[in-house]
């Protein structure tokens, strides 16, 4: 395949960015999207230009590091995948592909296609944990039975990889799917219930402080989430917050 | 310097308890005056950071990613072992210890492995308390499954995302300490060297990857937890950024590097599809619980499949060769990884491979789907179910167990593995070699520790499945926090370590000079060009099977690539900005040295053991004919290499391995 890539280039967080066009040739349909970016970068290095900076690491869809807004969609046209799992078979010879960084005020651009997602981390520092000593003197794991349904639901919420696609695709740049998933994991389990009210209040307060918008139930986040995190988690977070307020 | 493993005296089962009872402790008020640097925040570094901070030390944690949650521990799929014996199938600390030493082909240290088995149960308790959503049965109790190389079900799991959940658990424990201010987190920072003062590790030089600023950080002790060096092969199952720099830099500053040639070749990876490929993707070993591995029994069928003229589903049962079940009836598809990998390569080398390149075997779920389907039909009282119904019911069970893995496979290969068998082939995965450490997890440099995959101690020549996560968390949560306290008890009057000293000046200059070299070198070739070239030599001559001639050639070839690298490498951009090419250049420079030491170590070890198959060392007759032949008379030692400049000049130190509680005998999985 021969393709035209229209890519956002921005030297650093203070610089003004712009779209730049590049051509790549001989792209195999079996390549992943990021391998196609590797081809472009190899070409740029060889011609003495600076390669395009983009975030990536595990390249198997689990670390949540890769991002990219591709042709107006978070993680591109395929469903249920991260950009590293997106394959070039989703594109056609001669296509022009537009590649941009995540778009949200709370995710400032660091360089080219790389954004700063530290806001997510600060929300987790605000309460994303159970206050248990890491000493190994806890009770036997089977002394606290947990229903399979609750454990499975908690697992579904905990599957969130923190990639930020939900924020990037939301017209309000809301982080509620991410925060909802984090709150839900703990809300569904018996451990850590004593601090549940404090947890949800602190995490939501931090989310607001970071400048994320509100949820208007459009559901775009759920559609673009590579891990299929459901909107139920937002509802559960709201219920938890309500419960906490009434305490 | 002679190696002292500092293994405590006394019976194996009492060593760790006695040790803990007799070490020096640091009083809580004094812990507040002690700083510890932890480099790497995956399972080992993350759990260590959280626990050390919990104890009261000031922790400075470093990660090259934007968050500890991205560490490659997150990609581990199958599970974590613990000798809980919840299943009542005969498990015990001793049996976990025994399986691990045997699985590692009797090349690990008994005392360390026993301690690992001993704390394994605690890990599960700890993680459950942190809210890790392990799989449960309908009674609400924890579920288990089995893994290669064992005959009990001791593997705890969270779907196919166990590593992710355990890492998020460790990160949540870190979050709590970050919130309290006990962990100072340095994201997007890379350690580029260690600083020693009076022979002790007292700090590091790190680069802020966003601004390019070179920073000095001091501490009373430094912990390296930066994972393995599998990317020396270029293609591996490691994350793209996984690198050996921290481990290699401390090696150059005096830490011995042990058994570099022990790399695990994992049997169930998605095969390579072309030269552009950037990495390999693993399919969890847990799939071998239900998947049956086969190739066509007839060569003409294999050829037809390779040419695309025949489909696997068109080959009759009688014309399939389930070679693991044939060769190893006791363990079948659940033989350890090294045995499964070698057997796959043997069939593919003989021409029976099943994809266009001839480098793939089938992992088939058809019989599992049918078996589960029939069972479900019985449970749901469906009389005379149709084949379609059985298939539907069975598929649902397989999907519940391995759904995310099947989805991942389909996305990459574009084939539905419920309908057609998966194709798999061995690939470089986990490194069992690493920085040499004593029983305290201290390297040969005082005050410098190394934990998790980055050290060498627990897995011998081959790591059994579901034991990497166990070691990472054991070291971080339960071992290092004790052993480092004993060392730091001598440091309570030291006070803050200053960074404006000649030692920091000198190391910072080394680091800056190297960066300046890369930026100013007027070369013509990209960093990846050299990395791929190195990877090819490593795979062809230092890969799954090796011989003396190939290894000698490899050493010379790697040296030549290294020389070319220093002349011809081209790094665009500047030093004082985010510059991924510059980051890669430093890492590949280190791989180019490590690769040569790797080959040298492999050449020295003229025996087959674990995933290290030495062509000159094969069983010629008897029951084990054709299997790898270990040589306990000459090689029952840890090879610890001392840096002397060029990798070829490294000096070998031997730690003789003593087996007092396990009889050294030939491994058999038949």
CSV table of C-alpha atoms in Angstrom, one decimal, chain A residues 11 28-32 34-35 38-39 41-42 44-66 78-81 85-87 89 110-111 114-118 120-122 124-152 154-156 158-164 178 182 185-186 189 191-192 226-227, chain B residues 47 50-52 54 64-72 74-75 77 84 86 122 124-142 158-162 164-165 168 171-179 185 187-188 210 237-242 273 276-282 407-408 410-414 477-478 482 524-529 532 570-574 577-581:
chain,number,residue,atom,x,y,z
A,11,UNK,CA,8.0,20.7,18.9
A,28,UNK,CA,1.9,-4.4,4.2
A,29,UNK,CA,-1.6,-5.0,5.3
A,30,UNK,CA,-0.3,-7.3,8.0
A,31,UNK,CA,1.6,-4.5,9.7
A,32,UNK,CA,0.2,-2.9,12.8
A,34,UNK,CA,2.5,1.5,14.9
A,35,UNK,CA,4.8,-0.6,12.7
A,38,UNK,CA,8.1,2.8,12.5
A,39,UNK,CA,8.5,2.7,8.7
A,41,UNK,CA,10.3,7.2,11.2
A,42,UNK,CA,13.0,5.0,9.7
A,44,UNK,CA,12.7,10.3,8.3
A,45,UNK,CA,15.8,9.4,10.2
A,46,UNK,CA,17.5,8.2,7.0
A,47,UNK,CA,16.7,11.5,5.3
A,48,UNK,CA,18.0,13.5,8.2
A,49,UNK,CA,14.6,14.7,9.6
A,50,UNK,CA,13.3,14.3,13.1
A,51,UNK,CA,11.1,11.3,13.5
A,52,UNK,CA,7.5,11.7,14.7
A,53,UNK,CA,7.3,11.2,18.5
A,54,UNK,CA,4.4,9.0,19.6
A,55,UNK,CA,3.7,7.0,22.8
A,56,UNK,CA,3.8,3.2,22.7
A,57,UNK,CA,5.3,0.4,24.6
A,58,UNK,CA,3.9,-3.1,25.0
A,59,UNK,CA,2.4,-3.3,21.5
A,60,UNK,CA,0.0,-5.9,22.6
A,61,UNK,CA,-2.9,-3.8,23.8
A,62,UNK,CA,-2.5,-3.9,27.5
A,63,UNK,CA,-0.1,-1.1,28.8
A,64,UNK,CA,-2.4,1.7,27.7
A,65,UNK,CA,0.5,3.8,26.5
A,66,UNK,CA,-0.4,4.2,22.8
A,78,UNK,CA,-11.4,-0.7,14.3
A,79,UNK,CA,-13.5,-1.5,17.4
A,80,UNK,CA,-12.3,-2.9,20.8
A,81,UNK,CA,-8.6,-2.3,20.1
A,85,UNK,CA,-3.5,-3.7,17.8
A,86,UNK,CA,-4.9,-1.7,14.8
A,87,UNK,CA,-3.8,-3.3,11.6
A,89,UNK,CA,-5.7,-4.2,6.7
A,110,UNK,CA,4.3,17.2,25.2
A,111,UNK,CA,5.6,16.7,21.7
A,114,UNK,CA,2.5,12.6,22.8
A,115,UNK,CA,0.3,14.0,25.5
A,116,UNK,CA,0.6,14.3,29.3
A,117,UNK,CA,-1.9,12.0,31.0
A,118,UNK,CA,-0.6,12.7,34.6
A,120,UNK,CA,-5.2,10.3,35.5
A,121,UNK,CA,-2.4,9.4,37.9
A,122,UNK,CA,-3.2,12.3,40.3
A,124,UNK,CA,-5.6,7.6,41.5
A,125,UNK,CA,-3.2,9.1,44.1
A,126,UNK,CA,-6.3,10.8,45.6
A,127,UNK,CA,-7.9,7.6,46.5
A,128,UNK,CA,-7.3,4.7,44.1
A,129,UNK,CA,-6.2,2.2,46.7
A,130,UNK,CA,-7.3,0.2,49.7
A,131,UNK,CA,-5.5,1.2,52.9
A,132,UNK,CA,-3.9,-2.1,53.7
A,133,UNK,CA,-0.4,-2.5,55.1
A,134,UNK,CA,1.9,-4.3,52.6
A,135,UNK,CA,3.4,-6.4,55.4
A,136,UNK,CA,2.0,-9.8,54.4
A,137,UNK,CA,0.2,-10.2,57.7
A,138,UNK,CA,-3.2,-10.0,56.2
A,139,UNK,CA,-5.8,-12.7,56.7
A,140,UNK,CA,-5.9,-15.8,54.6
A,141,UNK,CA,-7.3,-15.0,51.2
A,142,UNK,CA,-10.1,-17.5,51.3
A,143,UNK,CA,-11.4,-16.3,54.7
A,144,UNK,CA,-13.3,-13.6,52.7
A,145,UNK,CA,-15.4,-15.3,50.1
A,146,UNK,CA,-16.5,-13.1,47.3
A,147,UNK,CA,-19.3,-14.0,44.9
A,148,UNK,CA,-18.2,-14.9,41.5
A,149,UNK,CA,-20.5,-12.4,40.0
A,150,UNK,CA,-19.1,-9.5,42.1
A,151,UNK,CA,-15.5,-10.7,41.4
A,152,UNK,CA,-16.2,-10.9,37.6
A,154,UNK,CA,-14.9,-6.0,39.5
A,155,UNK,CA,-12.5,-7.6,37.1
A,156,UNK,CA,-14.4,-6.1,34.1
A,158,UNK,CA,-10.4,-3.3,36.6
A,159,UNK,CA,-9.7,-4.1,33.0
A,160,UNK,CA,-9.4,-0.4,32.2
A,161,UNK,CA,-5.9,0.4,30.8
A,162,UNK,CA,-5.9,4.1,31.5
A,163,UNK,CA,-5.3,5.0,27.8
A,164,UNK,CA,-7.5,8.1,27.8
A,178,UNK,CA,-12.0,6.1,33.7
A,182,UNK,CA,-11.6,2.8,39.1
A,185,UNK,CA,-13.6,-2.0,41.1
A,186,UNK,CA,-13.3,-1.1,44.7
A,189,UNK,CA,-15.5,-5.8,46.5
A,191,UNK,CA,-12.3,-5.1,50.9
A,192,UNK,CA,-11.8,-1.4,51.6
A,226,UNK,CA,-10.6,-0.6,23.7
A,227,UNK,CA,-11.5,-2.7,26.7
B,47,UNK,CA,5.9,-3.6,45.4
B,50,UNK,CA,5.3,0.6,48.4
B,51,UNK,CA,6.6,-1.6,51.1
B,52,UNK,CA,9.8,0.4,51.9
B,54,UNK,CA,5.2,1.8,54.3
B,64,UNK,CA,10.7,5.5,32.1
B,65,UNK,CA,7.0,5.5,31.4
B,66,UNK,CA,4.5,8.1,32.5
B,67,UNK,CA,3.1,5.8,35.1
B,68,UNK,CA,4.2,2.7,37.0
B,69,UNK,CA,1.0,1.0,35.6
B,70,UNK,CA,2.6,0.7,32.2
B,71,UNK,CA,5.5,-1.5,33.2
B,72,UNK,CA,5.7,-4.7,31.2
B,74,UNK,CA,1.2,-5.7,33.0
B,75,UNK,CA,1.4,-8.0,30.0
B,77,UNK,CA,-1.3,-13.2,31.2
B,84,UNK,CA,-1.9,-22.7,49.1
B,86,UNK,CA,-6.7,-24.9,48.3
B,122,UNK,CA,1.4,-14.5,51.6
B,124,UNK,CA,-2.0,-14.1,47.4
B,125,UNK,CA,-3.3,-12.9,50.8
B,126,UNK,CA,-1.7,-9.6,50.3
B,127,UNK,CA,-3.1,-9.1,46.8
B,128,UNK,CA,-6.6,-10.1,47.7
B,129,UNK,CA,-6.5,-7.6,50.6
B,130,UNK,CA,-5.5,-4.9,48.1
B,131,UNK,CA,-8.5,-5.7,46.0
B,132,UNK,CA,-7.0,-7.7,43.2
B,133,UNK,CA,-10.0,-9.4,41.5
B,134,UNK,CA,-8.7,-13.0,41.2
B,135,UNK,CA,-11.0,-15.5,39.6
B,136,UNK,CA,-13.5,-17.1,42.0
B,137,UNK,CA,-15.6,-20.3,41.9
B,138,UNK,CA,-19.3,-20.3,42.6
B,139,UNK,CA,-18.7,-20.8,46.3
B,140,UNK,CA,-16.9,-17.5,46.4
B,141,UNK,CA,-13.5,-19.1,46.9
B,142,UNK,CA,-10.4,-18.6,44.8
B,158,UNK,CA,-7.5,-13.0,36.9
B,159,UNK,CA,-8.8,-14.0,33.4
B,160,UNK,CA,-5.8,-13.7,31.0
B,161,UNK,CA,-4.8,-10.4,32.7
B,162,UNK,CA,-3.2,-11.6,35.9
B,164,UNK,CA,-2.2,-6.4,34.8
B,165,UNK,CA,-4.2,-6.9,38.0
B,168,UNK,CA,-2.4,-2.4,39.5
B,171,UNK,CA,0.5,0.5,42.0
B,172,UNK,CA,-2.5,1.1,44.2
B,173,UNK,CA,-0.2,0.4,47.2
B,174,UNK,CA,2.2,2.9,45.7
B,175,UNK,CA,-0.6,5.4,45.2
B,176,UNK,CA,-1.3,5.3,48.9
B,177,UNK,CA,2.4,6.1,49.7
B,178,UNK,CA,2.6,8.7,46.9
B,179,UNK,CA,-0.4,10.4,48.5
B,185,UNK,CA,7.7,9.5,41.9
B,187,UNK,CA,8.0,9.4,35.8
B,188,UNK,CA,9.5,9.7,32.4
B,210,UNK,CA,10.8,15.2,28.6
B,237,UNK,CA,7.8,-10.6,23.7
B,238,UNK,CA,9.1,-7.6,25.8
B,239,UNK,CA,7.7,-4.1,25.5
B,240,UNK,CA,9.6,-1.9,23.0
B,241,UNK,CA,11.2,0.1,25.7
B,242,UNK,CA,12.4,-2.8,27.9
B,273,UNK,CA,4.9,-12.6,9.7
B,276,UNK,CA,9.0,-5.1,9.3
B,277,UNK,CA,7.8,-6.7,12.5
B,278,UNK,CA,8.6,-4.7,15.7
B,279,UNK,CA,7.8,-7.3,18.4
B,280,UNK,CA,6.3,-10.6,19.1
B,281,UNK,CA,3.1,-11.3,21.0
B,282,UNK,CA,2.8,-14.1,23.5
B,407,UNK,CA,-9.6,-11.8,20.6
B,408,UNK,CA,-6.0,-10.7,20.7
B,410,UNK,CA,-7.8,-12.7,15.9
B,411,UNK,CA,-6.8,-9.1,15.8
B,412,UNK,CA,-3.2,-9.8,14.9
B,413,UNK,CA,-3.6,-12.8,12.6
B,414,UNK,CA,-7.0,-12.1,11.2
B,477,UNK,CA,6.9,-7.1,49.3
B,478,UNK,CA,8.5,-9.7,51.5
B,482,UNK,CA,13.9,-7.2,55.5
B,524,UNK,CA,24.6,7.4,8.3
B,525,UNK,CA,22.6,4.6,9.9
B,526,UNK,CA,19.6,4.5,12.3
B,527,UNK,CA,19.8,3.0,15.7
B,528,UNK,CA,17.2,0.3,14.7
B,529,UNK,CA,19.5,-0.8,11.8
B,532,UNK,CA,18.1,-5.5,14.0
B,570,UNK,CA,22.9,8.6,13.4
B,571,UNK,CA,20.8,10.3,16.1
B,572,UNK,CA,18.6,13.2,15.0
B,573,UNK,CA,17.3,15.9,17.3
B,574,UNK,CA,18.8,17.5,20.4
B,577,UNK,CA,14.3,17.7,24.5
B,578,UNK,CA,12.1,14.6,24.3
B,579,UNK,CA,14.2,12.4,21.9
B,580,UNK,CA,13.2,8.8,21.6
B,581,UNK,CA,16.0,8.1,19.1
